[in-house]
Coordinates of N, CA and C in Angstrom, one line a residue:
Chain P
A1 N 45.2 133.7 80.3 CA 46.0 134.2 81.4 C 46.6 135.6 80.9
Q2 N 46.7 136.5 81.9 CA 47.3 137.8 81.6 C 48.7 137.7 81.3
S3 N 49.2 138.5 80.4 CA 50.7 138.5 80.2 C 51.0 140.0 79.8
V4 N 52.3 140.3 80.0 CA 52.8 141.6 79.6 C 54.1 141.4 78.8
S5 N 54.2 142.0 77.6 CA 55.3 141.9 76.7 C 56.0 143.2 76.6
Q6 N 57.3 143.2 76.9 CA 58.2 144.3 76.6 C 59.1 143.9 75.5
H7 N 59.0 144.5 74.3 CA 59.7 143.9 73.1 C 61.2 144.2 73.1
N8 N 61.6 145.3 73.7 CA 63.0 145.6 73.7 C 63.6 145.2 75.0
H9 N 64.6 144.3 75.0 CA 65.3 143.9 76.2 C 66.4 144.9 76.6
H10 N 67.0 145.5 75.6 CA 68.1 146.4 75.9 C 68.1 147.5 74.8
V11 N 68.0 148.7 75.3 CA 68.0 149.9 74.3 C 69.2 150.8 74.7
I12 N 69.9 151.1 73.7 CA 71.1 152.0 73.9 C 70.8 153.3 73.0
L13 N 70.9 154.4 73.7 CA 70.7 155.7 73.1 C 71.7 156.7 73.5
S14 N 71.9 157.7 72.7 CA 72.7 158.8 73.0 C 71.9 159.9 73.7
E15 N 72.6 160.7 74.5 CA 71.8 161.8 75.2 C 71.1 162.7 74.2
A16 N 69.9 163.1 74.6 CA 69.1 164.0 73.8 C 68.3 163.2 72.7
A17 N 68.5 162.0 72.6 CA 67.7 161.2 71.7 C 66.3 161.0 72.2
S18 N 65.4 160.7 71.4 CA 64.0 160.4 71.8 C 63.8 158.9 72.2
L19 N 63.0 158.7 73.1 CA 62.8 157.3 73.6 C 61.4 156.9 73.4
E20 N 61.2 155.6 73.0 CA 59.9 155.0 73.1 C 60.1 153.5 73.4
L21 N 59.6 153.1 74.6 CA 59.7 151.7 75.0 C 58.3 151.0 74.9
G22 N 58.3 149.9 74.2 CA 57.0 149.3 73.9 C 56.5 148.4 75.1
C23 N 55.2 148.3 75.2 CA 54.6 147.5 76.2 C 53.2 147.1 75.7
N24 N 53.0 145.8 75.6 CA 51.7 145.2 75.2 C 51.2 144.2 76.2
Y25 N 50.0 144.2 76.4 CA 49.4 143.2 77.4 C 48.3 142.4 76.8
S26 N 48.0 141.3 77.4 CA 46.9 140.5 76.9 C 45.9 140.3 78.1
Y27 N 44.8 141.0 77.9 CA 43.7 140.9 78.8 C 42.6 141.7 78.2
G28 N 41.4 141.1 78.1 CA 40.3 141.7 77.4 C 39.5 142.7 78.2
G29 N 39.7 142.7 79.5 CA 38.8 143.5 80.4 C 39.5 144.8 80.7
T30 N 39.0 145.5 81.7 CA 39.5 146.8 82.2 C 40.8 146.6 83.0
V31 N 41.8 147.4 82.7 CA 43.1 147.3 83.3 C 43.6 148.6 83.9
N32 N 44.4 148.4 84.9 CA 45.3 149.5 85.4 C 46.7 149.2 84.9
L33 N 47.4 150.3 84.5 CA 48.7 150.1 83.8 C 49.7 151.0 84.5
F34 N 50.9 150.4 84.6 CA 52.0 151.1 85.4 C 53.3 151.0 84.6
W35 N 54.1 152.0 84.8 CA 55.5 151.9 84.4 C 56.3 152.2 85.7
Y36 N 57.2 151.2 86.0 CA 58.1 151.4 87.1 C 59.6 151.5 86.6
V37 N 60.4 152.2 87.3 CA 61.8 152.4 87.0 C 62.7 151.9 88.1
Q38 N 63.7 151.2 87.7 CA 64.7 150.7 88.7 C 66.1 151.2 88.4
Y39 N 66.6 152.2 89.1 CA 67.9 152.8 88.8 C 68.9 151.8 89.4
P40 N 70.1 151.8 88.9 CA 71.1 150.8 89.3 C 71.3 150.7 90.8
G41 N 71.1 149.5 91.3 CA 71.3 149.3 92.8 C 70.1 149.8 93.7
Q42 N 69.1 150.3 93.0 CA 67.9 150.8 93.8 C 66.7 150.0 93.6
H43 N 65.7 150.3 94.4 CA 64.4 149.6 94.3 C 63.5 150.2 93.3
L44 N 62.4 149.5 93.0 CA 61.5 150.0 92.0 C 60.8 151.3 92.5
Q45 N 60.6 152.2 91.5 CA 59.9 153.4 91.8 C 58.8 153.6 90.7
L46 N 57.7 154.1 91.1 CA 56.6 154.3 90.2 C 57.0 155.5 89.3
L47 N 56.9 155.3 88.0 CA 57.1 156.4 87.0 C 55.8 157.1 86.6
L48 N 54.9 156.3 86.3 CA 53.5 156.8 86.0 C 52.5 155.6 86.0
K49 N 51.3 156.0 86.1 CA 50.2 155.0 86.1 C 49.0 155.5 85.3
Y50 N 48.2 154.6 84.9 CA 46.9 154.9 84.2 C 45.9 154.0 84.9
F51 N 44.9 154.7 85.4 CA 43.7 154.0 86.0 C 42.5 154.2 85.1
S52 N 42.3 155.5 84.8 CA 41.1 155.8 83.9 C 41.3 157.3 83.4
G53 N 40.4 157.7 82.5 CA 40.5 159.1 82.1 C 41.4 159.3 80.9
D54 N 42.1 160.4 80.8 CA 42.9 160.7 79.7 C 43.9 159.6 79.4
P55 N 43.9 159.1 78.2 CA 44.8 158.0 77.9 C 46.3 158.4 77.8
L56 N 46.5 159.7 77.7 CA 47.9 160.2 77.7 C 48.3 160.6 79.1
V57 N 49.2 159.8 79.7 CA 49.5 160.0 81.1 C 50.9 160.6 81.2
K58 N 51.0 161.6 82.1 CA 52.4 162.2 82.3 C 52.9 161.8 83.6
G59 N 54.2 161.4 83.7 CA 54.8 161.0 84.9 C 55.9 161.9 85.3
I60 N 56.7 161.3 86.2 CA 57.8 162.1 86.7 C 59.0 162.2 85.7
K61 N 59.9 163.2 85.8 CA 61.1 163.3 85.1 C 60.9 163.4 83.5
G62 N 59.7 163.9 83.2 CA 59.5 164.1 81.7 C 59.0 163.0 81.0
F63 N 58.7 161.9 81.6 CA 58.2 160.7 81.0 C 56.7 160.8 80.8
E64 N 56.2 160.1 79.7 CA 54.8 160.0 79.5 C 54.5 158.7 78.8
A65 N 53.2 158.3 78.9 CA 52.8 157.0 78.3 C 51.4 157.2 77.7
E66 N 51.1 156.5 76.7 CA 49.8 156.5 76.0 C 49.2 155.2 76.0
F67 N 48.0 155.1 76.6 CA 47.2 153.9 76.6 C 46.4 153.9 75.3
I68 N 46.6 152.8 74.5 CA 45.8 152.6 73.3 C 45.1 151.3 73.4
K69 N 43.8 151.4 73.8 CA 43.0 150.3 74.2 C 42.9 149.3 73.0
S70 N 42.8 149.8 71.8 CA 42.6 148.9 70.6 C 43.8 148.1 70.3
K71 N 45.0 148.6 70.7 CA 46.2 147.9 70.5 C 46.8 147.2 71.7
F72 N 46.0 147.3 72.8 CA 46.5 146.7 74.1 C 47.9 147.2 74.4
S73 N 48.1 148.4 74.2 CA 49.5 148.9 74.4 C 49.6 150.1 75.4
F74 N 50.7 150.2 76.0 CA 51.0 151.3 76.9 C 52.4 151.7 76.8
N75 N 52.8 152.3 75.7 CA 54.2 152.6 75.4 C 54.7 153.8 76.2
L76 N 55.9 153.7 76.6 CA 56.5 154.8 77.4 C 57.4 155.7 76.5
R77 N 57.3 157.0 76.7 CA 58.0 157.9 75.8 C 58.7 159.0 76.6
K78 N 59.8 159.5 76.0 CA 60.4 160.7 76.6 C 61.1 161.4 75.4
P79 N 60.9 162.7 75.2 CA 61.4 163.4 74.0 C 62.9 163.5 73.9
S80 N 63.5 163.6 75.1 CA 65.0 163.8 75.1 C 65.5 163.2 76.3
V81 N 66.3 162.1 76.2 CA 66.8 161.4 77.3 C 68.1 162.0 77.9
Q82 N 68.3 161.7 79.1 CA 69.5 162.2 79.8 C 70.3 161.0 80.3
W83 N 71.6 161.2 80.6 CA 72.4 160.1 81.1 C 71.8 159.5 82.3
S84 N 71.2 160.3 83.2 CA 70.6 159.8 84.4 C 69.3 159.0 84.2
D85 N 68.9 158.8 83.0 CA 67.8 157.9 82.7 C 68.2 156.5 82.6
T86 N 69.5 156.3 82.6 CA 70.0 154.9 82.6 C 69.4 154.1 83.7
A87 N 68.7 153.0 83.4 CA 67.9 152.3 84.4 C 67.2 151.1 83.7
E88 N 66.5 150.3 84.5 CA 65.7 149.3 83.9 C 64.2 149.7 84.1
Y89 N 63.4 149.5 83.1 CA 62.0 150.0 83.1 C 61.1 148.8 82.9
F90 N 60.1 148.8 83.8 CA 59.2 147.7 83.8 C 57.8 148.2 83.6
C91 N 57.1 147.5 82.7 CA 55.7 147.8 82.5 C 54.9 146.8 83.3
A92 N 53.8 147.1 83.9 CA 53.0 146.2 84.7 C 51.5 146.5 84.5
V93 N 50.7 145.4 84.7 CA 49.3 145.4 84.4 C 48.6 144.8 85.6
N94 N 47.5 145.4 86.0 CA 46.6 144.8 87.0 C 45.2 144.8 86.3
A95 N 44.7 143.6 86.3 CA 43.4 143.4 85.7 C 42.3 143.8 86.7
R96 N 41.7 144.9 86.5 CA 40.7 145.4 87.5 C 39.6 144.5 87.6
Y97 N 39.1 144.3 88.8 CA 38.0 143.5 89.2 C 38.3 142.0 89.1
S98 N 39.5 141.7 88.6 CA 39.8 140.3 88.5 C 40.5 139.7 89.7
S99 N 41.6 140.3 90.0 CA 42.3 139.9 91.3 C 43.0 141.1 91.8
A100 N 42.4 141.7 92.8 CA 42.9 143.1 93.1 C 44.3 143.1 93.6
S101 N 44.9 142.0 94.1 CA 46.2 142.1 94.6 C 47.2 141.5 93.6
K102 N 46.8 141.1 92.4 CA 47.8 140.5 91.5 C 48.1 141.6 90.4
I103 N 49.4 141.6 90.2 CA 49.9 142.5 89.2 C 51.0 141.8 88.4
I104 N 50.9 141.9 87.1 CA 51.8 141.1 86.2 C 52.8 142.1 85.7
F105 N 54.1 141.8 85.8 CA 55.2 142.6 85.3 C 55.7 142.1 84.0
G106 N 56.1 143.0 83.1 CA 56.9 142.6 82.0 C 58.3 142.2 82.4
S107 N 59.1 141.7 81.4 CA 60.4 141.2 81.7 C 61.4 142.4 81.8
G108 N 61.0 143.6 81.5 CA 61.9 144.7 81.7 C 62.7 145.1 80.5
T109 N 63.0 146.4 80.4 CA 63.8 146.9 79.3 C 65.0 147.7 79.9
R110 N 66.2 147.2 79.6 CA 67.3 148.0 80.2 C 67.7 149.1 79.2
L111 N 67.7 150.3 79.7 CA 68.0 151.5 79.0 C 69.4 152.0 79.3
S112 N 70.3 152.1 78.3 CA 71.6 152.6 78.6 C 71.8 153.9 77.7
I113 N 72.2 154.9 78.4 CA 72.4 156.2 77.7 C 73.8 156.6 77.6
R114 N 74.3 156.8 76.4 CA 75.7 157.2 76.2 C 75.8 158.7 76.4
P115 N 76.8 159.1 77.2 CA 77.0 160.5 77.5 C 77.4 161.3 76.3
Chain T
E1 N 59.7 159.1 107.9 CA 59.7 158.9 106.5 C 59.0 157.6 106.1
A2 N 58.0 157.7 105.2 CA 57.3 156.5 104.8 C 58.2 155.5 104.0
Q3 N 58.2 154.3 104.4 CA 59.1 153.4 103.7 C 58.7 151.9 104.0
V4 N 59.3 151.1 103.1 CA 59.2 149.6 103.2 C 60.6 149.1 103.5
T5 N 60.8 148.5 104.6 CA 62.2 148.1 105.0 C 62.3 146.6 105.0
Q6 N 63.3 146.1 104.2 CA 63.6 144.7 104.1 C 65.0 144.4 104.8
N7 N 65.0 143.3 105.4 CA 66.3 142.8 106.0 C 66.4 141.3 105.9
P8 N 67.6 140.8 105.6 CA 68.8 141.6 105.3 C 68.8 142.1 103.8
R9 N 69.8 142.9 103.5 CA 69.9 143.3 102.1 C 70.6 142.3 101.2
Y10 N 71.5 141.6 101.9 CA 72.3 140.6 101.2 C 72.4 139.3 102.1
L11 N 72.2 138.2 101.4 CA 72.3 136.9 102.2 C 72.8 135.8 101.4
I12 N 73.9 135.1 101.9 CA 74.4 133.9 101.3 C 74.2 132.8 102.3
T13 N 73.6 131.7 101.8 CA 73.2 130.6 102.6 C 73.5 129.3 101.9
V14 N 73.3 128.2 102.5 CA 73.5 126.9 101.9 C 72.1 126.2 101.8
T15 N 72.1 125.2 100.9 CA 70.9 124.5 100.6 C 70.4 123.8 101.9
G16 N 69.1 124.0 102.1 CA 68.4 123.3 103.2 C 68.4 124.1 104.5
K17 N 69.1 125.2 104.6 CA 69.2 125.9 105.9 C 68.1 127.0 105.9
K18 N 67.1 126.8 106.8 CA 66.0 127.7 106.9 C 66.4 129.1 107.1
L19 N 65.7 130.0 106.4 CA 65.9 131.4 106.5 C 64.6 132.3 106.4
T20 N 64.7 133.4 107.0 CA 63.6 134.4 107.0 C 64.1 135.7 106.5
V21 N 63.3 136.3 105.6 CA 63.6 137.7 105.1 C 62.5 138.5 105.7
T22 N 62.8 139.5 106.4 CA 61.8 140.4 107.1 C 61.4 141.5 106.2
C23 N 60.1 142.0 106.3 CA 59.6 143.1 105.6 C 58.7 143.9 106.6
S24 N 58.9 145.2 106.7 CA 58.1 146.0 107.5 C 57.8 147.3 106.8
Q25 N 56.5 147.8 107.0 CA 56.1 149.0 106.4 C 55.5 149.9 107.5
N26 N 55.8 151.2 107.4 CA 55.3 152.1 108.4 C 54.2 153.1 107.9
M27 N 53.5 152.6 106.9 CA 52.4 153.4 106.3 C 51.0 152.9 106.6
N28 N 50.9 151.9 107.5 CA 49.6 151.4 107.9 C 48.9 150.8 106.7
H29 N 49.7 150.3 105.7 CA 49.1 149.7 104.5 C 48.5 148.4 104.8
E30 N 47.4 148.1 104.1 CA 46.7 146.8 104.3 C 47.3 145.7 103.4
Y31 N 47.7 146.0 102.2 CA 48.1 145.0 101.3 C 49.7 145.0 101.2
M32 N 50.2 143.7 101.2 CA 51.6 143.6 101.1 C 51.9 142.4 100.2
S33 N 53.0 142.4 99.5 CA 53.3 141.4 98.5 C 54.8 141.1 98.6
W34 N 55.2 139.9 98.1 CA 56.6 139.5 97.9 C 56.7 139.2 96.5
Y35 N 57.8 139.6 95.9 CA 58.2 139.3 94.5 C 59.6 138.8 94.4
R36 N 59.9 138.0 93.4 CA 61.3 137.7 93.1 C 61.6 138.3 91.7
Q37 N 62.8 138.8 91.5 CA 63.2 139.3 90.2 C 64.3 138.5 89.7
D38 N 64.1 138.0 88.5 CA 65.2 137.2 87.8 C 65.4 137.8 86.4
P39 N 66.7 137.7 86.0 CA 67.0 138.3 84.7 C 66.1 137.7 83.6
G40 N 65.6 138.6 82.8 CA 64.8 138.2 81.6 C 63.3 137.8 82.0
L41 N 63.0 137.8 83.3 CA 61.7 137.3 83.7 C 60.9 138.4 84.4
G42 N 61.6 139.5 84.7 CA 60.9 140.6 85.4 C 60.6 140.2 86.8
L43 N 59.5 140.8 87.4 CA 59.1 140.5 88.7 C 58.0 139.5 88.7
R44 N 58.1 138.5 89.6 CA 57.0 137.6 89.7 C 56.5 137.5 91.1
Q45 N 55.2 137.5 91.3 CA 54.6 137.6 92.6 C 54.7 136.2 93.3
I46 N 55.2 136.2 94.5 CA 55.3 135.0 95.3 C 54.1 134.7 96.1
Y47 N 53.8 135.7 97.0 CA 52.6 135.7 97.9 C 52.2 137.1 98.1
Y48 N 50.9 137.2 98.5 CA 50.4 138.5 98.9 C 49.5 138.4 100.1
S49 N 49.3 139.5 100.7 CA 48.4 139.5 101.9 C 47.5 140.7 101.9
M50 N 46.2 140.5 102.1 CA 45.2 141.6 102.0 C 45.0 142.2 103.4
N51 N 45.4 141.5 104.4 CA 45.3 142.1 105.8 C 45.8 141.1 106.8
V52 N 45.8 141.4 108.0 CA 46.3 140.5 109.0 C 45.6 139.1 108.9
E53 N 46.5 138.1 108.9 CA 46.0 136.7 108.9 C 45.3 136.3 107.6
V54 N 45.4 137.2 106.5 CA 44.9 136.9 105.2 C 46.0 136.9 104.2
T55 N 46.3 135.7 103.7 CA 47.4 135.6 102.7 C 46.9 134.7 101.5
D56 N 47.6 134.9 100.4 CA 47.2 134.0 99.3 C 48.4 133.9 98.3
K57 N 48.4 132.8 97.6 CA 49.5 132.5 96.7 C 49.5 133.4 95.5
G58 N 50.7 133.8 95.1 CA 50.9 134.5 93.8 C 51.2 133.5 92.7
D59 N 52.1 133.9 91.8 CA 52.4 133.1 90.6 C 53.4 132.0 90.9
V60 N 54.3 132.3 91.8 CA 55.4 131.3 92.1 C 55.6 131.1 93.5
P61 N 54.6 130.4 94.2 CA 54.7 130.3 95.7 C 55.5 129.1 96.1
E62 N 55.8 128.1 95.2 CA 56.5 126.9 95.7 C 57.8 127.2 96.4
G63 N 57.9 126.6 97.5 CA 59.2 126.7 98.3 C 59.2 127.9 99.2
Y64 N 58.1 128.6 99.3 CA 58.0 129.8 100.2 C 56.8 129.7 101.1
K65 N 57.0 130.3 102.3 CA 55.9 130.6 103.2 C 55.9 132.0 103.6
V66 N 54.7 132.5 104.0 CA 54.6 133.8 104.6 C 53.7 133.8 105.8
S67 N 53.7 134.8 106.5 CA 52.8 135.0 107.6 C 52.5 136.5 107.8
R68 N 51.3 136.8 108.3 CA 50.9 138.2 108.5 C 50.2 138.3 109.9
K69 N 51.0 138.3 110.9 CA 50.5 138.3 112.3 C 50.2 139.8 112.7
E70 N 51.0 140.7 112.1 CA 50.8 142.1 112.4 C 50.7 142.8 111.1
K71 N 50.0 144.0 111.1 CA 49.7 144.7 109.9 C 51.0 145.2 109.3
R72 N 52.0 145.6 110.0 CA 53.2 146.2 109.5 C 54.2 145.2 109.0
N73 N 54.1 143.9 109.4 CA 55.2 143.0 109.1 C 54.7 141.8 108.2
F74 N 55.5 141.4 107.2 CA 55.2 140.4 106.3 C 56.4 139.6 105.9
P75 N 56.9 138.7 106.8 CA 58.1 138.0 106.6 C 57.9 136.9 105.5
L76 N 59.0 136.7 104.8 CA 59.1 135.6 103.8 C 60.0 134.5 104.3
I77 N 59.5 133.3 104.3 CA 60.2 132.2 104.9 C 60.6 131.1 103.9
L78 N 61.8 130.8 103.9 CA 62.3 129.7 103.0 C 62.7 128.5 104.0
E79 N 61.8 127.5 104.0 CA 62.0 126.4 105.0 C 63.2 125.6 104.6
S80 N 63.4 125.3 103.4 CA 64.5 124.5 102.9 C 65.0 125.1 101.6
P81 N 65.8 126.2 101.6 CA 66.2 126.9 100.4 C 67.0 126.0 99.4
S82 N 66.8 126.2 98.2 CA 67.5 125.5 97.1 C 68.1 126.5 96.2
P83 N 69.1 126.1 95.4 CA 69.8 127.0 94.5 C 68.9 127.8 93.5
N84 N 67.8 127.2 93.1 CA 66.9 127.9 92.2 C 66.1 129.0 92.9
Q85 N 66.3 129.2 94.1 CA 65.7 130.3 94.8 C 66.7 131.5 95.0
T86 N 67.9 131.3 94.4 CA 68.8 132.4 94.3 C 68.2 133.5 93.4
S87 N 68.0 134.7 94.0 CA 67.2 135.7 93.3 C 67.3 137.0 94.0
L88 N 66.7 138.0 93.4 CA 66.5 139.3 94.1 C 65.1 139.4 94.5
Y89 N 64.9 139.6 95.8 CA 63.5 139.6 96.4 C 63.1 141.0 96.8
F90 N 61.8 141.4 96.4 CA 61.3 142.7 96.8 C 60.0 142.5 97.6
C91 N 59.8 143.2 98.6 CA 58.6 143.4 99.3 C 57.9 144.7 98.9
A92 N 56.6 144.7 98.8 CA 55.9 145.9 98.5 C 54.6 146.0 99.3
S93 N 54.1 147.2 99.4 CA 52.9 147.4 100.2 C 52.1 148.5 99.5
S94 N 50.7 148.5 99.8 CA 49.8 149.5 99.2 C 48.7 149.7 100.2
W95 N 48.0 150.8 100.1 CA 46.9 151.1 100.9 C 45.8 150.1 100.8
G96 N 45.5 149.7 99.6 CA 44.4 148.8 99.4 C 44.6 148.0 98.1
P97 N 43.5 147.6 97.5 CA 43.7 146.8 96.3 C 44.4 147.5 95.2
L98 N 45.1 146.7 94.4 CA 45.9 147.3 93.3 C 45.1 148.0 92.2
D99 N 43.8 147.7 92.2 CA 43.0 148.3 91.2 C 42.6 149.8 91.6
E100 N 43.1 150.2 92.8 CA 42.8 151.5 93.2 C 44.1 152.2 93.7
N101 N 45.1 151.4 94.0 CA 46.3 152.0 94.7 C 47.6 151.6 94.0
I102 N 48.6 152.3 94.3 CA 49.9 152.0 93.8 C 50.7 151.3 94.9
Q103 N 51.8 150.6 94.5 CA 52.6 149.9 95.4 C 53.9 150.7 95.7
Y104 N 54.4 150.5 97.0 CA 55.7 151.0 97.4 C 56.6 149.8 97.6
F105 N 57.8 149.9 97.1 CA 58.7 148.8 97.1 C 59.8 149.0 98.2
G106 N 60.3 147.9 98.7 CA 61.5 147.9 99.6 C 62.7 147.9 98.7
A107 N 63.9 148.0 99.3 CA 65.1 148.2 98.6 C 65.6 146.8 98.0
G108 N 65.0 145.7 98.4 CA 65.4 144.4 97.9 C 66.4 143.7 98.7
T109 N 66.3 142.3 98.6 CA 67.2 141.4 99.3 C 67.8 140.5 98.3
R110 N 69.1 140.5 98.2 CA 69.8 139.6 97.2 C 70.2 138.4 97.9
L111 N 69.6 137.3 97.5 CA 69.8 136.0 98.2 C 70.6 135.0 97.2
S112 N 71.6 134.4 97.8 CA 72.3 133.4 97.1 C 72.3 132.1 97.9
V113 N 71.8 131.0 97.2 CA 71.7 129.7 97.9 C 72.8 128.8 97.2
L114 N 73.7 128.4 98.0 CA 74.8 127.6 97.5 C 74.5 126.1 97.6

């Protein structure tokens, strides 16, 4: 069965620090990968996605993620975080050609930024 | 404005009292899904629909029903709510299959079952 692991449940950083949130998935076939962000009190918004092509994906607000197929990973990065990045971040995986309407979410990583 | 609208945003009810959470999208999307979000568990898919009158179970369908009589609407029905259904619920829609499209989420419905 497919699964998604986000290793860090809660990350606390100071402003301007660099960020890397881990995401690993278990599925041997072709996948689509997503990072969603949920700001306090708001709904989920797409941060970035990988369907195919360049494994280094750039998203909104300066975020990027790198798909490393050999490691089954899709880690999220940002070189310098801001207080407004305080949110919960979800990694998600869709197994292409397996079940087009099923997407598996990780348990989320709460990011707190100290001003 | 393109959006997914859920109602109500907040609901407190008692065990066994039937309730419906509505979801409507104005983007003419074919695919719609319901998720529940629980602390430490992320989002889990309850049901999804690929088109009108076509629905299927997600990962946690027990205790829920859905219907898709019109393309824009996808209500979630709890026939006999129980306290373990206390959760934050999200509706989402997409143009087509998730292997080609991204999802758009509603603002969420926070349900408490006493």
